[in-house]
CSV table of C-alpha atoms and ligand atoms in Angstrom, one decimal:
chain,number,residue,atom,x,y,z
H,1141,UNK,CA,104.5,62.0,105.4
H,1142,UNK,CA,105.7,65.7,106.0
H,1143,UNK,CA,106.6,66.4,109.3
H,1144,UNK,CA,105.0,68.7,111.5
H,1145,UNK,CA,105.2,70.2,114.9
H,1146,UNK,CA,102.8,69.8,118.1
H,1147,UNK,CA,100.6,72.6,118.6
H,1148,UNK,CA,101.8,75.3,121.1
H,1149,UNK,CA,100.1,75.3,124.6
H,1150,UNK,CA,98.2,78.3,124.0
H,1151,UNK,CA,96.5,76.6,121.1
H,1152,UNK,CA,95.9,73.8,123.3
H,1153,UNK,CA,95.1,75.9,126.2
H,1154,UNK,CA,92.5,77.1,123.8
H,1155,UNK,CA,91.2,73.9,122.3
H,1156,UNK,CA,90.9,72.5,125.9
H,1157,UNK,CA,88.3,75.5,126.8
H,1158,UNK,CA,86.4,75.1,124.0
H,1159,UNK,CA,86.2,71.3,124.3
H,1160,UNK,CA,84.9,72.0,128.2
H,1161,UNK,CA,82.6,75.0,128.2
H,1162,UNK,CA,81.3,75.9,124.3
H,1163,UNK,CA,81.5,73.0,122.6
H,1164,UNK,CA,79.6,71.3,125.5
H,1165,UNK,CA,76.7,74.4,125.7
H,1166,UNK,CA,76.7,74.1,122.0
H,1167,UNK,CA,77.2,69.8,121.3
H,1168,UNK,CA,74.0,69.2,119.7
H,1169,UNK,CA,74.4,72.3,117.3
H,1170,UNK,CA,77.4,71.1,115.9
H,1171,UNK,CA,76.1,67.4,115.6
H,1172,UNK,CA,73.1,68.5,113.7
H,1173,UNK,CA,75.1,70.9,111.4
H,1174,UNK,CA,77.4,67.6,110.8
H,1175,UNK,CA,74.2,65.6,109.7
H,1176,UNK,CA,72.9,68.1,108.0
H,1177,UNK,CA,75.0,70.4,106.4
H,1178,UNK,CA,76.0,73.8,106.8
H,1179,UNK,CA,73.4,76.4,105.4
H,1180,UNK,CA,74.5,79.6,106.4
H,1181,UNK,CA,72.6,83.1,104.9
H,1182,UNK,CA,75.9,85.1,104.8
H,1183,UNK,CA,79.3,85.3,103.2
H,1184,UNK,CA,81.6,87.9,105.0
H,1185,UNK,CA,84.5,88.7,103.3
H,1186,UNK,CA,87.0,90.2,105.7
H,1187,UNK,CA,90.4,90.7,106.5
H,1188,UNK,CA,92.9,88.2,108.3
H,1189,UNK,CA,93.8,90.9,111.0
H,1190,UNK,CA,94.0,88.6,114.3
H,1191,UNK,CA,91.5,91.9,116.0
H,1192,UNK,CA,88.4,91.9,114.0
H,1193,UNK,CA,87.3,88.2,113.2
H,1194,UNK,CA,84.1,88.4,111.9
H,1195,UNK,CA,82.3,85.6,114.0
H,1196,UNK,CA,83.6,87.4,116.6
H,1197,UNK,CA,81.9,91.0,115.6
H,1198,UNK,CA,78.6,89.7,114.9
H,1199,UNK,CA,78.4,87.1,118.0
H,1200,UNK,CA,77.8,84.5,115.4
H,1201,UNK,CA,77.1,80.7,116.1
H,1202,UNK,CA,78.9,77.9,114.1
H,1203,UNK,CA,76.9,77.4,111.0
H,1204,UNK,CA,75.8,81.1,110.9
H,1205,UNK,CA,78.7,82.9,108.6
H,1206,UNK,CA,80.5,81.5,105.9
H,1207,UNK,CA,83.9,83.7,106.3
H,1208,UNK,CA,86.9,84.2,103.7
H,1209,UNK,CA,89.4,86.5,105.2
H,1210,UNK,CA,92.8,87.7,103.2
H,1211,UNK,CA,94.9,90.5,103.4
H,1212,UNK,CA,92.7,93.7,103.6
H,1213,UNK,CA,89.6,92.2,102.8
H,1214,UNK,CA,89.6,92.3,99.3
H,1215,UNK,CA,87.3,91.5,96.5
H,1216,UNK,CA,89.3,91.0,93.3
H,1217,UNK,CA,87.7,91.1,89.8
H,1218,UNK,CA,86.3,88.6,88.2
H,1219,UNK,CA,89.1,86.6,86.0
H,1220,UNK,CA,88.0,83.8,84.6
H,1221,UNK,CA,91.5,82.6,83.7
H,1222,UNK,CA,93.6,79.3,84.9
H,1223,UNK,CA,95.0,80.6,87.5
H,1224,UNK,CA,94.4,79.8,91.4
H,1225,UNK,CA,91.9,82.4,92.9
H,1226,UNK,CA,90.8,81.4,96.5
H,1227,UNK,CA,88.8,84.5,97.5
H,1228,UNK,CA,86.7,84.3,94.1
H,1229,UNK,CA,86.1,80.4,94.7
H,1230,UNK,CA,85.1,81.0,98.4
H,1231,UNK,CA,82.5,83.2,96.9
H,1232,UNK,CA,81.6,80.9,94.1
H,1233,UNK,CA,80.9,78.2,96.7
H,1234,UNK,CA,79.1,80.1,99.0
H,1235,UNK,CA,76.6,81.9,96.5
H,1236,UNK,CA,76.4,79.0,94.0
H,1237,UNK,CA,76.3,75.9,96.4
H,1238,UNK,CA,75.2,76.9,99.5
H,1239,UNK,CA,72.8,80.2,98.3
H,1240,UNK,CA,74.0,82.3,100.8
H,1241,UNK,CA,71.2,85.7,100.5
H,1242,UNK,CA,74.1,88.4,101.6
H,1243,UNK,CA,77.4,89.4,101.0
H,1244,UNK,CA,79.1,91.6,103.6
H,1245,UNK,CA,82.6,93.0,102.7
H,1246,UNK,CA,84.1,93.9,106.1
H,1247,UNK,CA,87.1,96.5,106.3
H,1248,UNK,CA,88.7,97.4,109.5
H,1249,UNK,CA,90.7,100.1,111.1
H,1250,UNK,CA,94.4,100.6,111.8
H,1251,UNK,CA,94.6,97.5,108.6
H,1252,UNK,CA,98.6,97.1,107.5
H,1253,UNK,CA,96.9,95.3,104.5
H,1254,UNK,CA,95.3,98.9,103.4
H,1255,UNK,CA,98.4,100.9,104.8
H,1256,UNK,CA,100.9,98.7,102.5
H,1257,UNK,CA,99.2,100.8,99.5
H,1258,UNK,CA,100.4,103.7,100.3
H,1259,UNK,CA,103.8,104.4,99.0
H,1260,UNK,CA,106.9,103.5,101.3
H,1261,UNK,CA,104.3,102.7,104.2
H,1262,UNK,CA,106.2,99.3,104.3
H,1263,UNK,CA,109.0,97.9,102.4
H,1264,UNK,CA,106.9,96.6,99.4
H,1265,UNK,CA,106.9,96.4,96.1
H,1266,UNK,CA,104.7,94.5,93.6
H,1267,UNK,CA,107.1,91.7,93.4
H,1268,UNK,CA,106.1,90.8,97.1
H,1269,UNK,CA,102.7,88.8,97.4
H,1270,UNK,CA,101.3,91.6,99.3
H,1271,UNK,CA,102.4,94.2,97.2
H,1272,UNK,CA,100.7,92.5,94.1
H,1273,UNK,CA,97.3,92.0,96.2
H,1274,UNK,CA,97.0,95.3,97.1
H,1275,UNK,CA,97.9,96.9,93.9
H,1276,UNK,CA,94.4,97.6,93.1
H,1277,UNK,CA,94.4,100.0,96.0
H,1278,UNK,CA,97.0,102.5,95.0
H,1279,UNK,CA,94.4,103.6,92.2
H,1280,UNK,CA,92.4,104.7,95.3
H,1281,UNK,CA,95.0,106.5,96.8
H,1282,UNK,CA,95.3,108.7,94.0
H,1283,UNK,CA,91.8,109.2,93.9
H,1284,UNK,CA,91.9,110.4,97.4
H,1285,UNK,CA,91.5,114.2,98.4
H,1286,UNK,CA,94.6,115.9,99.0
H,1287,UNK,CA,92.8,117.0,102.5
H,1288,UNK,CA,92.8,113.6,103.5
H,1289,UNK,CA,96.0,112.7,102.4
H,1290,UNK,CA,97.2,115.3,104.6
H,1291,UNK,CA,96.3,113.7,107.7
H,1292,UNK,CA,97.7,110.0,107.6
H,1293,UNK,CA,95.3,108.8,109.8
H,1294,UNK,CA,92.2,110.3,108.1
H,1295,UNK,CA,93.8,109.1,104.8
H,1296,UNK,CA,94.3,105.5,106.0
H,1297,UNK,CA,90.4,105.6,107.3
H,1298,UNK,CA,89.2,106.9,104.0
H,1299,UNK,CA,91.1,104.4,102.2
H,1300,UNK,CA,89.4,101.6,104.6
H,1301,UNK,CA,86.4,102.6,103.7
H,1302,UNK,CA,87.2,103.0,99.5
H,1303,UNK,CA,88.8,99.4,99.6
H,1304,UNK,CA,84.9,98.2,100.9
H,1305,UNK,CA,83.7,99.9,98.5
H,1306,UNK,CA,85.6,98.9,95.7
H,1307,UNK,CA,85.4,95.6,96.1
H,1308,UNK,CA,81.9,96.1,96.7
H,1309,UNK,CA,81.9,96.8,92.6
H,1310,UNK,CA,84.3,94.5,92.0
H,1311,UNK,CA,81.4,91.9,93.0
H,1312,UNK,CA,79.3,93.1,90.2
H,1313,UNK,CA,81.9,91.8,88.2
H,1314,UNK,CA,81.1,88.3,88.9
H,1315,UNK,CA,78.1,87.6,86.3
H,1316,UNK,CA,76.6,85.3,89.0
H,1317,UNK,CA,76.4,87.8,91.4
H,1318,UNK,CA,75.3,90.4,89.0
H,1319,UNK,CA,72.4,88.5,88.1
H,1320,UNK,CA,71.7,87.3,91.6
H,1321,UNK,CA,71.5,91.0,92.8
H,1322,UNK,CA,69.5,92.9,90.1
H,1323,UNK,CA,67.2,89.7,90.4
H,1324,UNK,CA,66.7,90.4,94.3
H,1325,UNK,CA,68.1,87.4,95.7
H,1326,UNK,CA,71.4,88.9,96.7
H,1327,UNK,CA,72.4,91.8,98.9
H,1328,UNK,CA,75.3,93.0,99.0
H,1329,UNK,CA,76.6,95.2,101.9
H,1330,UNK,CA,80.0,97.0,103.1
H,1331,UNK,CA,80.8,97.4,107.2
H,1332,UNK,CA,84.1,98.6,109.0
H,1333,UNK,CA,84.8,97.9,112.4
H,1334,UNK,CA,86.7,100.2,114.5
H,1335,UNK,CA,89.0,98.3,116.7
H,1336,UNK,CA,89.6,100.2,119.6
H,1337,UNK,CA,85.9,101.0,120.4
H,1338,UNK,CA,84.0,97.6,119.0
H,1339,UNK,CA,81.6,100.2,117.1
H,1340,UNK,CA,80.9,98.8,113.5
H,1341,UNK,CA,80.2,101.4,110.7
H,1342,UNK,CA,77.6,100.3,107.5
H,1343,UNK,CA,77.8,101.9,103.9
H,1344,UNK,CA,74.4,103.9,103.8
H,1345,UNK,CA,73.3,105.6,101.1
H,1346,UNK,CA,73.8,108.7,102.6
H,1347,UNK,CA,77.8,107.2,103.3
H,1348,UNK,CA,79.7,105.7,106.1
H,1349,UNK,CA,77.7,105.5,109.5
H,1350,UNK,CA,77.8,104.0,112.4
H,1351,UNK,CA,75.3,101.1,113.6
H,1352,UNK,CA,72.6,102.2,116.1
P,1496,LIG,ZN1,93.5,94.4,108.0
């Protein structure tokens, strides 16, 4: 057996609050979702960023979201090859087993995941695991407009809000979500979250705006 460490006290700390207050408010929720199964209506796909958890965002009970966070948030193509893709098989389980109705790809602001694109942001290169995630995103960065490259801040918001979108299309790569969406049992929806004010902001069809 490999050997492993005891959990720090702030975990505990943590696990002994939620034993005492919400896992006792919310006991027989989470001993009918044992007996019968999970069947939640949404798969968010966020990033792992410790200040935007998704359950967190949209208040959501256990049960509720089915949630598969990773560096920036990111969709990847579809690659139907041998290799190990965990974001792709969260989403295959979710759509395919459980039927979730709604996909949201959630981006957030201030994301290192999204600033490690730019060029010489941080000390990458596509030889790191990071570097290699994000590599999609320095084809947005060239896309961007010079005027909001020239404010760094603007430019890393604009770029936040590209990533959702782009992965938004690379869902449309998947054939079973292609087929799920044009058939009208999938929706498929892009949100940021701004950190510092708690204020989410949905992809419209009239662009980014915040939520009433
Ligand atoms: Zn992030």
């Amino acid at each position: 057996m490999p050997s492993s460490a005891a959990l720090s006290s702030e975990l505990l700390d943590g696990y002994r609050r939620f034993r005492s207050t919400r896992y006792q408010a919310e006991r027989d929720r989470y001993r009918r979702l044992e007996q019968e199964g999970q069947r939640p209506t949404t798969i968010v796909v966020a990033c792992s960023d410790s200040r935007s958890a998704p359950e967190t965002v949209f208040d959501a009970l256990p049960g509720e979201l089915f949630v598969v966070r990773n560096v920036g948030g990111l969709v990847p193509v579809y690659a139907p090859d041998t290799r190990s893709h965990g974001a792709s098989a969260a989403l295959e389980f979710a759509i395919l087993a459980l039927g979730v109705r709604h996909v949201v790809v959630m981006g957030h602001g201030r994301c290192a995941g999204i600033a490690a694109a730019f060029d010489g942001t941080v000390p990458l290169t596509s030889s790191d695991f990071i570097g290699t995630w994000v590599a999609g995103l320095r084809d947005l960065v060239r896309e961007l407009d010079p005027a909001d490259l020239a404010d760094p801040v603007q430019a890393r918001r604009t770029l936040e809000h590209r990533s959702v979108e782009q992965s938004i299309v690379n869902l449309r790569t998947f054939p079973w979500i292609r087929s799920r969406e044009e058939a009208g049992s999938l929706v498929l929806h892009g949100a940021w979250f701004d950190i510092a004010l708690g204020e989410l902001h949905e992809l419209t069809p009239g662009g980014w705006l915040p939520v009433e």
